[in-house]
């Protein structure tokens, strides 16, 4: 990340009302900017990537059982995975479902509008995989 990119954020936010700021690069593709006012008020901005690419690991074997989905979502999880944290996002990036999903569970998605959704699964070790779901 270049300083020009950082300065764009700083200039855009008009820092005249803030006493100090810090910009941290915590790891590859993870950044955080914290702005502090004189009264101690802070604002934190973070950048995260929402994607459908998968890491190369055993958890990649997770799939949507029937895609397109009608009213019920069922996932096939890897053999050793009993439950995961499940989040479903709309194409606008809005989280529409957040729950713990257990192996063999059937999740009601009948209230979702037809369209494309992105599923993010996190296992007990913190490994994340992402799937795409089409809702009819």
PDB file of C-alpha atoms in Angstrom:
ATOM      1  CA  UNK A   1       0.000   0.000   0.000  1.00  0.00           C
ATOM      2  CA  UNK A   2       1.423   3.377  -0.938  1.00  0.00           C
ATOM      3  CA  UNK A   3       1.423   6.554   1.082  1.00  0.00           C
ATOM      4  CA  UNK A   4      -0.590   8.261  -1.673  1.00  0.00           C
ATOM      5  CA  UNK A   5      -3.376   5.752  -0.991  1.00  0.00           C
ATOM      6  CA  UNK A   6      -3.205   6.426   2.756  1.00  0.00           C
ATOM      7  CA  UNK A   7      -3.194  10.193   2.209  1.00  0.00           C
ATOM      8  CA  UNK A   8      -6.308   9.873   0.064  1.00  0.00           C
ATOM      9  CA  UNK A   9      -8.171   8.436   3.057  1.00  0.00           C
ATOM     10  CA  UNK A  10      -6.766  11.046   5.415  1.00  0.00           C
ATOM     11  CA  UNK A  11      -7.620  13.943   3.067  1.00  0.00           C
ATOM     12  CA  UNK A  12     -11.068  12.523   2.314  1.00  0.00           C
ATOM     13  CA  UNK A  13     -11.993  12.311   6.004  1.00  0.00           C
ATOM     14  CA  UNK A  14     -10.984  15.958   6.675  1.00  0.00           C
ATOM     15  CA  UNK A  15      -8.949  15.336   9.794  1.00  0.00           C
ATOM     16  CA  UNK A  16      -9.217  18.880  11.157  1.00  0.00           C
ATOM     17  CA  UNK A  17     -11.569  17.588  13.875  1.00  0.00           C
ATOM     18  CA  UNK A  18      -9.262  14.740  14.892  1.00  0.00           C
ATOM     19  CA  UNK A  19      -6.276  15.022  17.187  1.00  0.00           C
ATOM     20  CA  UNK A  20      -4.292  12.058  15.881  1.00  0.00           C
ATOM     21  CA  UNK A  21      -4.511   9.073  13.612  1.00  0.00           C
ATOM     22  CA  UNK A  22      -2.673   5.816  13.094  1.00  0.00           C
ATOM     23  CA  UNK A  23      -2.654   3.433  10.192  1.00  0.00           C
ATOM     24  CA  UNK A  24      -1.789  -0.240  10.796  1.00  0.00           C
ATOM     25  CA  UNK A  25      -1.129  -2.977   8.290  1.00  0.00           C
ATOM     26  CA  UNK A  26      -1.873  -6.067  10.382  1.00  0.00           C
ATOM     27  CA  UNK A  27      -1.218  -8.663   7.678  1.00  0.00           C
ATOM     28  CA  UNK A  28      -1.510  -9.111   3.933  1.00  0.00           C
ATOM     29  CA  UNK A  29      -4.736  -7.464   2.770  1.00  0.00           C
ATOM     30  CA  UNK A  30      -5.726  -6.452   6.303  1.00  0.00           C
ATOM     31  CA  UNK A  31      -5.435  -2.791   7.220  1.00  0.00           C
ATOM     32  CA  UNK A  32      -6.855  -0.637   9.972  1.00  0.00           C
ATOM     33  CA  UNK A  33      -7.000   3.124  10.451  1.00  0.00           C
ATOM     34  CA  UNK A  34      -7.844   4.598  13.859  1.00  0.00           C
ATOM     35  CA  UNK A  35      -8.752   8.287  14.251  1.00  0.00           C
ATOM     36  CA  UNK A  36      -8.741   9.867  17.721  1.00  0.00           C
ATOM     37  CA  UNK A  37     -10.367  13.155  18.744  1.00  0.00           C
ATOM     38  CA  UNK A  38      -9.057  15.289  21.612  1.00  0.00           C
ATOM     39  CA  UNK A  39     -11.956  14.160  23.825  1.00  0.00           C
ATOM     40  CA  UNK A  40     -10.836  10.514  23.454  1.00  0.00           C
ATOM     41  CA  UNK A  41     -13.454   9.519  20.884  1.00  0.00           C
ATOM     42  CA  UNK A  42     -12.061   7.080  18.325  1.00  0.00           C
ATOM     43  CA  UNK A  43     -13.241   5.830  14.953  1.00  0.00           C
ATOM     44  CA  UNK A  44     -11.837   2.643  13.462  1.00  0.00           C
ATOM     45  CA  UNK A  45     -11.912   1.824   9.751  1.00  0.00           C
ATOM     46  CA  UNK A  46     -11.018  -1.632   8.473  1.00  0.00           C
ATOM     47  CA  UNK A  47     -10.756  -3.054   4.994  1.00  0.00           C
ATOM     48  CA  UNK A  48     -11.833  -6.646   4.378  1.00  0.00           C
ATOM     49  CA  UNK A  49     -12.149  -8.608   1.187  1.00  0.00           C
ATOM     50  CA  UNK A  50     -15.402 -10.400   0.397  1.00  0.00           C
ATOM     51  CA  UNK A  51     -14.728 -13.031  -2.233  1.00  0.00           C
ATOM     52  CA  UNK A  52     -15.739 -16.461  -3.401  1.00  0.00           C
ATOM     53  CA  UNK A  53     -12.214 -17.849  -3.739  1.00  0.00           C
ATOM     54  CA  UNK A  54     -11.144 -20.685  -1.461  1.00  0.00           C
ATOM     55  CA  UNK A  55      -7.948 -21.433   0.404  1.00  0.00           C
ATOM     56  CA  UNK A  56      -6.187 -24.657  -0.527  1.00  0.00           C
ATOM     57  CA  UNK A  57      -7.223 -26.837   2.438  1.00  0.00           C
ATOM     58  CA  UNK A  58      -9.427 -29.788   3.359  1.00  0.00           C
ATOM     59  CA  UNK A  59     -12.281 -27.398   4.219  1.00  0.00           C
ATOM     60  CA  UNK A  60     -12.609 -26.632   0.477  1.00  0.00           C
ATOM     61  CA  UNK A  61     -14.677 -29.797   0.154  1.00  0.00           C
ATOM     62  CA  UNK A  62     -17.722 -27.954   1.493  1.00  0.00           C
ATOM     63  CA  UNK A  63     -20.437 -27.578  -1.145  1.00  0.00           C
ATOM     64  CA  UNK A  64     -24.053 -26.486  -1.500  1.00  0.00           C
ATOM     65  CA  UNK A  65     -26.023 -29.748  -1.841  1.00  0.00           C
ATOM     66  CA  UNK A  66     -28.509 -28.477  -4.417  1.00  0.00           C
ATOM     67  CA  UNK A  67     -27.734 -25.290  -6.274  1.00  0.00           C
ATOM     68  CA  UNK A  68     -29.928 -23.414  -7.253  1.00  0.00           C
ATOM     69  CA  UNK A  69     -31.655 -23.473  -3.869  1.00  0.00           C
ATOM     70  CA  UNK A  70     -35.431 -23.138  -3.516  1.00  0.00           C
ATOM     71  CA  UNK A  71     -36.599 -22.863   0.114  1.00  0.00           C
ATOM     72  CA  UNK A  72     -34.061 -24.918   2.051  1.00  0.00           C
ATOM     73  CA  UNK A  73     -30.274 -24.830   2.111  1.00  0.00           C
ATOM     74  CA  UNK A  74     -28.277 -27.957   2.837  1.00  0.00           C
ATOM     75  CA  UNK A  75     -24.492 -28.041   2.822  1.00  0.00           C
ATOM     76  CA  UNK A  76     -22.093 -30.930   2.441  1.00  0.00           C
ATOM     77  CA  UNK A  77     -19.282 -30.419   4.940  1.00  0.00           C
ATOM     78  CA  UNK A  78     -15.954 -32.290   5.066  1.00  0.00           C
ATOM     79  CA  UNK A  79     -16.037 -35.530   7.027  1.00  0.00           C
ATOM     80  CA  UNK A  80     -14.315 -34.201  10.178  1.00  0.00           C
ATOM     81  CA  UNK A  81     -16.275 -30.931  10.317  1.00  0.00           C
ATOM     82  CA  UNK A  82     -19.357 -31.135  12.561  1.00  0.00           C
ATOM     83  CA  UNK A  83     -20.383 -27.475  12.656  1.00  0.00           C
ATOM     84  CA  UNK A  84     -19.356 -24.111  11.232  1.00  0.00           C
ATOM     85  CA  UNK A  85     -20.207 -20.445  11.600  1.00  0.00           C
ATOM     86  CA  UNK A  86     -22.285 -19.592   8.547  1.00  0.00           C
ATOM     87  CA  UNK A  87     -22.894 -16.146   7.095  1.00  0.00           C
ATOM     88  CA  UNK A  88     -24.856 -15.444   3.934  1.00  0.00           C
ATOM     89  CA  UNK A  89     -24.323 -12.149   2.113  1.00  0.00           C
ATOM     90  CA  UNK A  90     -26.333 -10.477  -0.635  1.00  0.00           C
ATOM     91  CA  UNK A  91     -24.540  -9.198  -3.736  1.00  0.00           C
ATOM     92  CA  UNK A  92     -24.547  -5.766  -2.058  1.00  0.00           C
ATOM     93  CA  UNK A  93     -22.434  -7.201   0.787  1.00  0.00           C
ATOM     94  CA  UNK A  94     -25.241  -7.104   3.373  1.00  0.00           C
ATOM     95  CA  UNK A  95     -25.266 -10.024   5.819  1.00  0.00           C
ATOM     96  CA  UNK A  96     -28.733 -11.597   5.519  1.00  0.00           C
ATOM     97  CA  UNK A  97     -28.148 -14.711   7.664  1.00  0.00           C
ATOM     98  CA  UNK A  98     -25.661 -15.385  10.460  1.00  0.00           C
ATOM     99  CA  UNK A  99     -25.868 -18.627  12.425  1.00  0.00           C
ATOM    100  CA  UNK A 100     -24.098 -21.788  13.553  1.00  0.00           C
ATOM    101  CA  UNK A 101     -24.670 -24.517  10.987  1.00  0.00           C
ATOM    102  CA  UNK A 102     -24.494 -28.169  12.067  1.00  0.00           C
ATOM    103  CA  UNK A 103     -23.682 -31.011   9.703  1.00  0.00           C
ATOM    104  CA  UNK A 104     -26.792 -32.472   8.008  1.00  0.00           C
ATOM    105  CA  UNK A 105     -28.872 -29.431   9.069  1.00  0.00           C
ATOM    106  CA  UNK A 106     -31.429 -27.937   6.684  1.00  0.00           C
ATOM    107  CA  UNK A 107     -31.601 -24.150   6.815  1.00  0.00           C
ATOM    108  CA  UNK A 108     -34.778 -22.271   5.862  1.00  0.00           C
ATOM    109  CA  UNK A 109     -33.989 -19.642   3.205  1.00  0.00           C
ATOM    110  CA  UNK A 110     -37.547 -19.255   1.873  1.00  0.00           C
ATOM    111  CA  UNK A 111     -37.659 -15.607   2.989  1.00  0.00           C
ATOM    112  CA  UNK A 112     -34.712 -14.645   0.754  1.00  0.00           C
ATOM    113  CA  UNK A 113     -35.455 -13.008  -2.587  1.00  0.00           C
ATOM    114  CA  UNK A 114     -34.369 -14.782  -5.752  1.00  0.00           C
ATOM    115  CA  UNK A 115     -30.798 -13.972  -6.711  1.00  0.00           C
ATOM    116  CA  UNK A 116     -27.147 -14.717  -6.061  1.00  0.00           C
ATOM    117  CA  UNK A 117     -25.785 -14.961  -2.517  1.00  0.00           C
ATOM    118  CA  UNK A 118     -22.341 -15.596  -1.061  1.00  0.00           C
ATOM    119  CA  UNK A 119     -21.867 -18.056   1.795  1.00  0.00           C
ATOM    120  CA  UNK A 120     -18.947 -17.687   4.194  1.00  0.00           C
ATOM    121  CA  UNK A 121     -18.133 -20.695   6.398  1.00  0.00           C
ATOM    122  CA  UNK A 122     -15.705 -20.587   9.336  1.00  0.00           C
ATOM    123  CA  UNK A 123     -14.683 -23.809  11.063  1.00  0.00           C
ATOM    124  CA  UNK A 124     -13.516 -24.271  14.684  1.00  0.00           C
ATOM    125  CA  UNK A 125      -9.888 -23.580  13.676  1.00  0.00           C
ATOM    126  CA  UNK A 126     -10.812 -20.285  12.032  1.00  0.00           C
ATOM    127  CA  UNK A 127     -10.400 -21.567   8.473  1.00  0.00           C
ATOM    128  CA  UNK A 128     -12.749 -19.728   6.136  1.00  0.00           C
ATOM    129  CA  UNK A 129     -14.177 -20.939   2.861  1.00  0.00           C
ATOM    130  CA  UNK A 130     -16.625 -19.168   0.591  1.00  0.00           C
ATOM    131  CA  UNK A 131     -19.347 -20.576  -1.642  1.00  0.00           C
ATOM    132  CA  UNK A 132     -21.809 -19.104  -4.096  1.00  0.00           C
ATOM    133  CA  UNK A 133     -25.538 -19.855  -3.842  1.00  0.00           C
ATOM    134  CA  UNK A 134     -28.291 -19.153  -6.346  1.00  0.00           C
ATOM    135  CA  UNK A 135     -31.740 -18.710  -4.766  1.00  0.00           C
ATOM    136  CA  UNK A 136     -34.788 -19.345  -6.952  1.00  0.00           C
TER     137      UNK A 136
END
